[in-house]
Tab-separated table of C-alpha atoms and ligand atoms in Angstrom:
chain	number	residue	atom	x	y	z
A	243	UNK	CA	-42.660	-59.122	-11.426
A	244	UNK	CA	-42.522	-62.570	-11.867
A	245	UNK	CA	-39.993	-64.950	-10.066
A	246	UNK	CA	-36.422	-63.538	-11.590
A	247	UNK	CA	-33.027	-65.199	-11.121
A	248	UNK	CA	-29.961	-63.012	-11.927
A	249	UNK	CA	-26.939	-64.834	-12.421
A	250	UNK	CA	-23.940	-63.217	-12.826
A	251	UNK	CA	-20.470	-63.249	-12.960
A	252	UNK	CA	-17.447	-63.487	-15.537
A	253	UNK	CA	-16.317	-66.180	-18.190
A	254	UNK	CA	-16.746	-69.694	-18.055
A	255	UNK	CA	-17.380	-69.738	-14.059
A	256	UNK	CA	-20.689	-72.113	-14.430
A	257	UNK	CA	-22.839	-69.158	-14.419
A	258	UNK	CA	-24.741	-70.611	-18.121
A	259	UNK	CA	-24.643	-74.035	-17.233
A	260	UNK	CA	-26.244	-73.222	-13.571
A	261	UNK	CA	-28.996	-71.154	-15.024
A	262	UNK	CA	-30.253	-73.566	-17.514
A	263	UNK	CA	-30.293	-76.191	-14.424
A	264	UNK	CA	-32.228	-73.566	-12.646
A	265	UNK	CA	-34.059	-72.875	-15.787
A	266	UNK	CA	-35.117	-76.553	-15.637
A	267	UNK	CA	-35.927	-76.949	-11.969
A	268	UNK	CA	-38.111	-73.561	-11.335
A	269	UNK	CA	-40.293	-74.066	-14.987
A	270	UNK	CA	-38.327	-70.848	-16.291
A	271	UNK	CA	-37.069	-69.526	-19.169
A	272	UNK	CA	-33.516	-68.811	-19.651
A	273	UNK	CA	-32.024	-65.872	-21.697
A	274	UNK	CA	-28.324	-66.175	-22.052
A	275	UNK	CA	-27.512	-62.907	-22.367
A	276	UNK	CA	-23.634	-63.100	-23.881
A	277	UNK	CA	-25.395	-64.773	-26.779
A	278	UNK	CA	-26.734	-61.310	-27.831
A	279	UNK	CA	-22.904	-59.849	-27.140
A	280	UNK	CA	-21.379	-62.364	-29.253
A	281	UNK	CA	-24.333	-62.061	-32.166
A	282	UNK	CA	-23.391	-58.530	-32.243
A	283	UNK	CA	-19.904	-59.082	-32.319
A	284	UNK	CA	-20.362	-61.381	-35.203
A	285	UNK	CA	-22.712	-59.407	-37.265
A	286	UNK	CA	-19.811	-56.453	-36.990
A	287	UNK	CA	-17.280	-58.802	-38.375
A	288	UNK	CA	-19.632	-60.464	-40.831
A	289	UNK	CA	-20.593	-56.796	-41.937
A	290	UNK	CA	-16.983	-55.778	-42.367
A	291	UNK	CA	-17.157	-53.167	-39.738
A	292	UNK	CA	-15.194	-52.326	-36.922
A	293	UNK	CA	-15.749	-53.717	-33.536
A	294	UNK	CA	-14.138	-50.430	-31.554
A	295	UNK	CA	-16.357	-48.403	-33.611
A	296	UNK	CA	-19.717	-47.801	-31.629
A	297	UNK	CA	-21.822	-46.999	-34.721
A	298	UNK	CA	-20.812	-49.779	-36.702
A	299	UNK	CA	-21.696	-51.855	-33.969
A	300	UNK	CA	-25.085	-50.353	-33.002
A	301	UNK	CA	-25.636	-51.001	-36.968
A	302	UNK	CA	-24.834	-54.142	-36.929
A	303	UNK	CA	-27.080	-54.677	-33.803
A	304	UNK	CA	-30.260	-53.456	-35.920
A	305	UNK	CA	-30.364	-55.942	-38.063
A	306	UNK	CA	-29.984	-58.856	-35.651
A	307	UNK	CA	-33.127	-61.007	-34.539
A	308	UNK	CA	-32.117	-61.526	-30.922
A	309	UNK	CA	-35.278	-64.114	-30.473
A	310	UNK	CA	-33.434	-66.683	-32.884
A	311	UNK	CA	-30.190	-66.873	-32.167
A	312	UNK	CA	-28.082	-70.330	-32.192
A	313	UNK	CA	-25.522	-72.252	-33.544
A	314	UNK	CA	-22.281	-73.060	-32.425
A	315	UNK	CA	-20.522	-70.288	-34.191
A	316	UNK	CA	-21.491	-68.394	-30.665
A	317	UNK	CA	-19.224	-70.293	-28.602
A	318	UNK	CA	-15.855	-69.810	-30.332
A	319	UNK	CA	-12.996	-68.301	-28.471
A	320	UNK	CA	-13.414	-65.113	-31.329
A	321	UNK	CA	-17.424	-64.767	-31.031
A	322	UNK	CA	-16.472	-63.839	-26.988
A	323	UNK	CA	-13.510	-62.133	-27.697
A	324	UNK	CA	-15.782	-60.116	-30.219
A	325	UNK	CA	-18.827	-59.810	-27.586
A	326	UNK	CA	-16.405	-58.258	-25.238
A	327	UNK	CA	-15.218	-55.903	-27.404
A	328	UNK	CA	-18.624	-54.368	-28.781
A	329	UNK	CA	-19.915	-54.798	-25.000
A	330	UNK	CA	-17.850	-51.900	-24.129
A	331	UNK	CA	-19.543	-49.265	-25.918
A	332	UNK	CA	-23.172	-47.625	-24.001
A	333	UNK	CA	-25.182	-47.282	-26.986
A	334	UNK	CA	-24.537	-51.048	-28.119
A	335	UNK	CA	-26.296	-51.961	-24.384
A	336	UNK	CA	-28.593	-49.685	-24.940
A	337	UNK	CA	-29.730	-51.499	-28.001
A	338	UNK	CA	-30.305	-54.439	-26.013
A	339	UNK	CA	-32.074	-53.248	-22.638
A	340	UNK	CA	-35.661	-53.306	-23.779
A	341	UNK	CA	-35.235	-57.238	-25.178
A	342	UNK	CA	-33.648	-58.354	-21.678
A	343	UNK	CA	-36.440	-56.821	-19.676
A	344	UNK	CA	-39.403	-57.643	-21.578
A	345	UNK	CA	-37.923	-60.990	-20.999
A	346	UNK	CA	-37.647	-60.695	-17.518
A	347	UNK	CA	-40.732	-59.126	-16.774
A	348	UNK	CA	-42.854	-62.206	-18.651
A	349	UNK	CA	-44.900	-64.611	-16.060
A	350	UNK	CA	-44.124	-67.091	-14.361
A	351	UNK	CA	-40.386	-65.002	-14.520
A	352	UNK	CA	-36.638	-65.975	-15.738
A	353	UNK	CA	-33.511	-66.797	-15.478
A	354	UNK	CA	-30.939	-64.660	-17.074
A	355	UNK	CA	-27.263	-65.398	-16.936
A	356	UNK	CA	-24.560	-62.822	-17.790
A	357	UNK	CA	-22.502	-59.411	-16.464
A	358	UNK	CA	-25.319	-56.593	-15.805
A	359	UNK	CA	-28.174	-58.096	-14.853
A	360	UNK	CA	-28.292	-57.762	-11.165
A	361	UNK	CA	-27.099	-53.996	-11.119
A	362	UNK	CA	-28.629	-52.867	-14.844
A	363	UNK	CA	-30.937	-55.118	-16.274
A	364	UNK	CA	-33.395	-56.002	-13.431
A	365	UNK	CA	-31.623	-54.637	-10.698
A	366	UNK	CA	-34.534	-56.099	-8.505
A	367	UNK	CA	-34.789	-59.304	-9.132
A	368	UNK	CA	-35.840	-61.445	-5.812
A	369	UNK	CA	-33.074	-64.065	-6.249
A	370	UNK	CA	-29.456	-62.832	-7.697
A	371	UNK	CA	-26.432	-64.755	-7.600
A	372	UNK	CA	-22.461	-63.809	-8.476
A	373	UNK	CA	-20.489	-66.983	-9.777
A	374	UNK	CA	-16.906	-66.587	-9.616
A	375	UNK	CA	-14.160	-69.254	-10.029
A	376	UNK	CA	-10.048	-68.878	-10.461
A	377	UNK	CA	-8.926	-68.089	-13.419
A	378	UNK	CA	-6.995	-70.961	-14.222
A	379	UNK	CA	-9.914	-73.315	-13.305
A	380	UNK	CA	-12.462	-71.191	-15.883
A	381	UNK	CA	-9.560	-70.939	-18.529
A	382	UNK	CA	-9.322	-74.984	-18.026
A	383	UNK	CA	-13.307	-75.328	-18.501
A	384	UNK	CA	-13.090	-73.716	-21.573
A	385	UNK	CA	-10.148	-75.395	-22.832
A	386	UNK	CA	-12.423	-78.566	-22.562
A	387	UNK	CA	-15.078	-76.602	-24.250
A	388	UNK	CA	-13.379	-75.401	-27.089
A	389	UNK	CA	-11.377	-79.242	-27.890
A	390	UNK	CA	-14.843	-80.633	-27.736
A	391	UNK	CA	-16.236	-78.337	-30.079
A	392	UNK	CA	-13.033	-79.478	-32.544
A	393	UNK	CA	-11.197	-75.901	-32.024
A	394	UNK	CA	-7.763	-76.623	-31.555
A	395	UNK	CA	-6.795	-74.783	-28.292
A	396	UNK	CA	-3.721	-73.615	-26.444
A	397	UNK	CA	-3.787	-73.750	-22.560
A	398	UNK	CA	-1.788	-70.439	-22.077
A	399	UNK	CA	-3.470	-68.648	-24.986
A	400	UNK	CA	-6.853	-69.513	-23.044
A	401	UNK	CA	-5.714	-68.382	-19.659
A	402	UNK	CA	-4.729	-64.994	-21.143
A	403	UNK	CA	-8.038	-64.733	-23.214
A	404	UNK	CA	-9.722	-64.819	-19.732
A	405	UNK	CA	-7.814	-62.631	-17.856
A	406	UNK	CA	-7.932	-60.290	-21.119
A	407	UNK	CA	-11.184	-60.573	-21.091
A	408	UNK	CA	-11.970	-60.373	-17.187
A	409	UNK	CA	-9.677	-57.149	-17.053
A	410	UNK	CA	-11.643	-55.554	-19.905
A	411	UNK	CA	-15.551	-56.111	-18.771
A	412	UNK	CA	-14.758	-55.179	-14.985
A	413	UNK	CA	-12.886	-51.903	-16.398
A	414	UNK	CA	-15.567	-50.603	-18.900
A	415	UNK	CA	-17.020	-47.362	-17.784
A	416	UNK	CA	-20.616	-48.655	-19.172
A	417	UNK	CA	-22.514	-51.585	-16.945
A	418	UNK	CA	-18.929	-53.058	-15.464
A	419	UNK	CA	-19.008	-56.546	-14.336
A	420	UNK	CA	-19.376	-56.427	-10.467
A	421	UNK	CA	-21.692	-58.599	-8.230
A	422	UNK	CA	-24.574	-56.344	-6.480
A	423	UNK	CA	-24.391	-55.359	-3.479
A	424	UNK	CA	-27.265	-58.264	-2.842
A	425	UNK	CA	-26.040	-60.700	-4.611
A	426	UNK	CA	-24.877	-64.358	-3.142
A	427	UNK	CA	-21.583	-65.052	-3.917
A	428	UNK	CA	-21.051	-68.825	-5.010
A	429	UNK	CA	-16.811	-69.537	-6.108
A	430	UNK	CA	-17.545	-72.757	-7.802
A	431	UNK	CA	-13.180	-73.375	-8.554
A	432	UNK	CA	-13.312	-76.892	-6.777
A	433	UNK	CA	-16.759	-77.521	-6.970
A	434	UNK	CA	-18.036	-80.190	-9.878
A	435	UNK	CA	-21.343	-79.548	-11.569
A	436	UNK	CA	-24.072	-81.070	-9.343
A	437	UNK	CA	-21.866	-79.321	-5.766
A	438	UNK	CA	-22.216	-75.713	-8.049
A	439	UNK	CA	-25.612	-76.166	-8.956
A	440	UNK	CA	-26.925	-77.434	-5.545
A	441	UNK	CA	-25.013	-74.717	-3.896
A	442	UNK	CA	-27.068	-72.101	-6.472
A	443	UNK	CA	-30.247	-73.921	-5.513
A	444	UNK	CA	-29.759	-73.109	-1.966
A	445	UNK	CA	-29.504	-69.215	-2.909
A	446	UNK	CA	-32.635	-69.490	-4.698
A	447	UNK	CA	-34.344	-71.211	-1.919
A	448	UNK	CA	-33.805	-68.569	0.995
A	449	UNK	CA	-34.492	-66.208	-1.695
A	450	UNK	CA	-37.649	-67.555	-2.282
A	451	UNK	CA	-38.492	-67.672	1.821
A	452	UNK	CA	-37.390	-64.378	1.848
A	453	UNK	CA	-39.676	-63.332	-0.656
A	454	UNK	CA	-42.662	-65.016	0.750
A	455	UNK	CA	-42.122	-63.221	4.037
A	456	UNK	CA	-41.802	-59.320	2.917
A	457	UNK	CA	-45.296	-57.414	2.919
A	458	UNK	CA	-44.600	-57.064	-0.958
A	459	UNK	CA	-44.776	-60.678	-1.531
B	692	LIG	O1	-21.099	-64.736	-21.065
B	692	LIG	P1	-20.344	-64.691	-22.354
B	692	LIG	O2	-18.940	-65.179	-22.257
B	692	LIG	O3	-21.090	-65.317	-23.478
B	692	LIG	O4	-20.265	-63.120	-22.702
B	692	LIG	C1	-19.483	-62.639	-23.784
B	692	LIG	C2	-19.139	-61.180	-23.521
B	692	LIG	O5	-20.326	-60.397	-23.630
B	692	LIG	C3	-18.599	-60.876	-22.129
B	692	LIG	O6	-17.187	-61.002	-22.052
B	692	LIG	C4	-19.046	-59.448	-21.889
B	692	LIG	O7	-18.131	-58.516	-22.400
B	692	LIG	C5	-20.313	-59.334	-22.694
B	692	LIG	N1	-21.512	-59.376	-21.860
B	692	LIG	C6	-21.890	-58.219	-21.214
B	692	LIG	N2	-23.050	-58.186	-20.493
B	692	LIG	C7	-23.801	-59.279	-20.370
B	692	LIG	C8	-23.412	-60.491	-20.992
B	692	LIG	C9	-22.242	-60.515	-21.720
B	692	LIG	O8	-21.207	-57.213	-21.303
B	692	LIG	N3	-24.937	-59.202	-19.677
């Protein structure tokens, strides 16, 4: 395998921003995996389906091109509440394993950002790192988030979406959110950009040593 970074951890704590910067830095490519959540979650809605409904999701999910995925429709406050909700179900994940590792097993390697992909997805990638931050500081990043994409956003709402949201992806039976058990943990609440992302640079670092000292290289 080539050089993977996990990055993990839940809403809005840095994780995306700190794994395109370490996208950028180590020459890798970055998969953010909620993207694939929230195109799902989407698709059901766009469909007319039902997002609690597992089948309606998984047929939603096979007619999605996970390669081409963008637009800002993604990042709305209803494309994650959406993600969460058709995240919950096994055979929706299932959909979606092959596409995440194929992507991490490609030279030089990757970084992937997102719940699962420490413990499920490539549960031995050399470097793997849990983000976490207070709620209130995430729900106040995305606050910023949503006003500069033009969505007009309540404080409160925002700090109950997360916690909402938080409750519901560590409780799920299927691929929880969790760090694993050899992850770094890296709390980024009072740390600005640059502080986060030199902090996450650092993990990578000793896991690179570490790496170049084991027999398996
Ligand atoms: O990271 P992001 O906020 O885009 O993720 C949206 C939702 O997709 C999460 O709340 C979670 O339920 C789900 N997700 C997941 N596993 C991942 C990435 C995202 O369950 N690897």
């Amino acid at each position: 395998m080539g050089f993977v970074i996990a990055v993990d951890g839940p809403a809005a704590s840095g994780k995306g921003t700190i794994a395109s910067k370490l996208g950028a830095a180590y020459g890798l490519p970055v998969l953010d995996s909620g993207l694939l959540y929230r195109a799902i979650g989407l698709a059901v809605i766009d469909e007319g389906g039902d997002l609690d409904v597992e089948a309606d999701c998984v047929r939603a999910a096979s007619s999605l091109d996970f390669a081409n995925l963008n637009g800002e429709r993604f990042r709305t406050r209803a494309a994650g509440e959406a993600a969460s909700r058709v995240a919950v179900h096994p055979a929706v994940r299932e959909t979606l394993i092959a596409f995440q590792r194929d992507f991490a097993r490609r030279e030089p390697g990757a970084v992937i950002d997102g719940r699962d992909i420490g413990t499920v997805i490539v549960p031995d990638a050399p470097a793997k790192i849990y983000v976490t931050a207070s709620a209130e500081a995430r729900a106040t990043r995305r606050w910023l988030q949503l006003l500069g994409l033009g969505e007009s956003a309540d404080y409160e709402a925002i700090l109950a979406d997360v916690r909402k949201r938080d409750a519901r992806d560590a409780a799920r039976a299927a691929a929880p959110m969790r760090p694993a058990e050899d992850a770094a943990l890296l709390d980024t609440t009072d740390l600005d950009i640059d502080a986060a992302f030199d902090a996450a640079r650092r993990i990578v670092e000793d896991a690179r040593a570490r790496r170049e000292q084991s027999p398996k290289g």
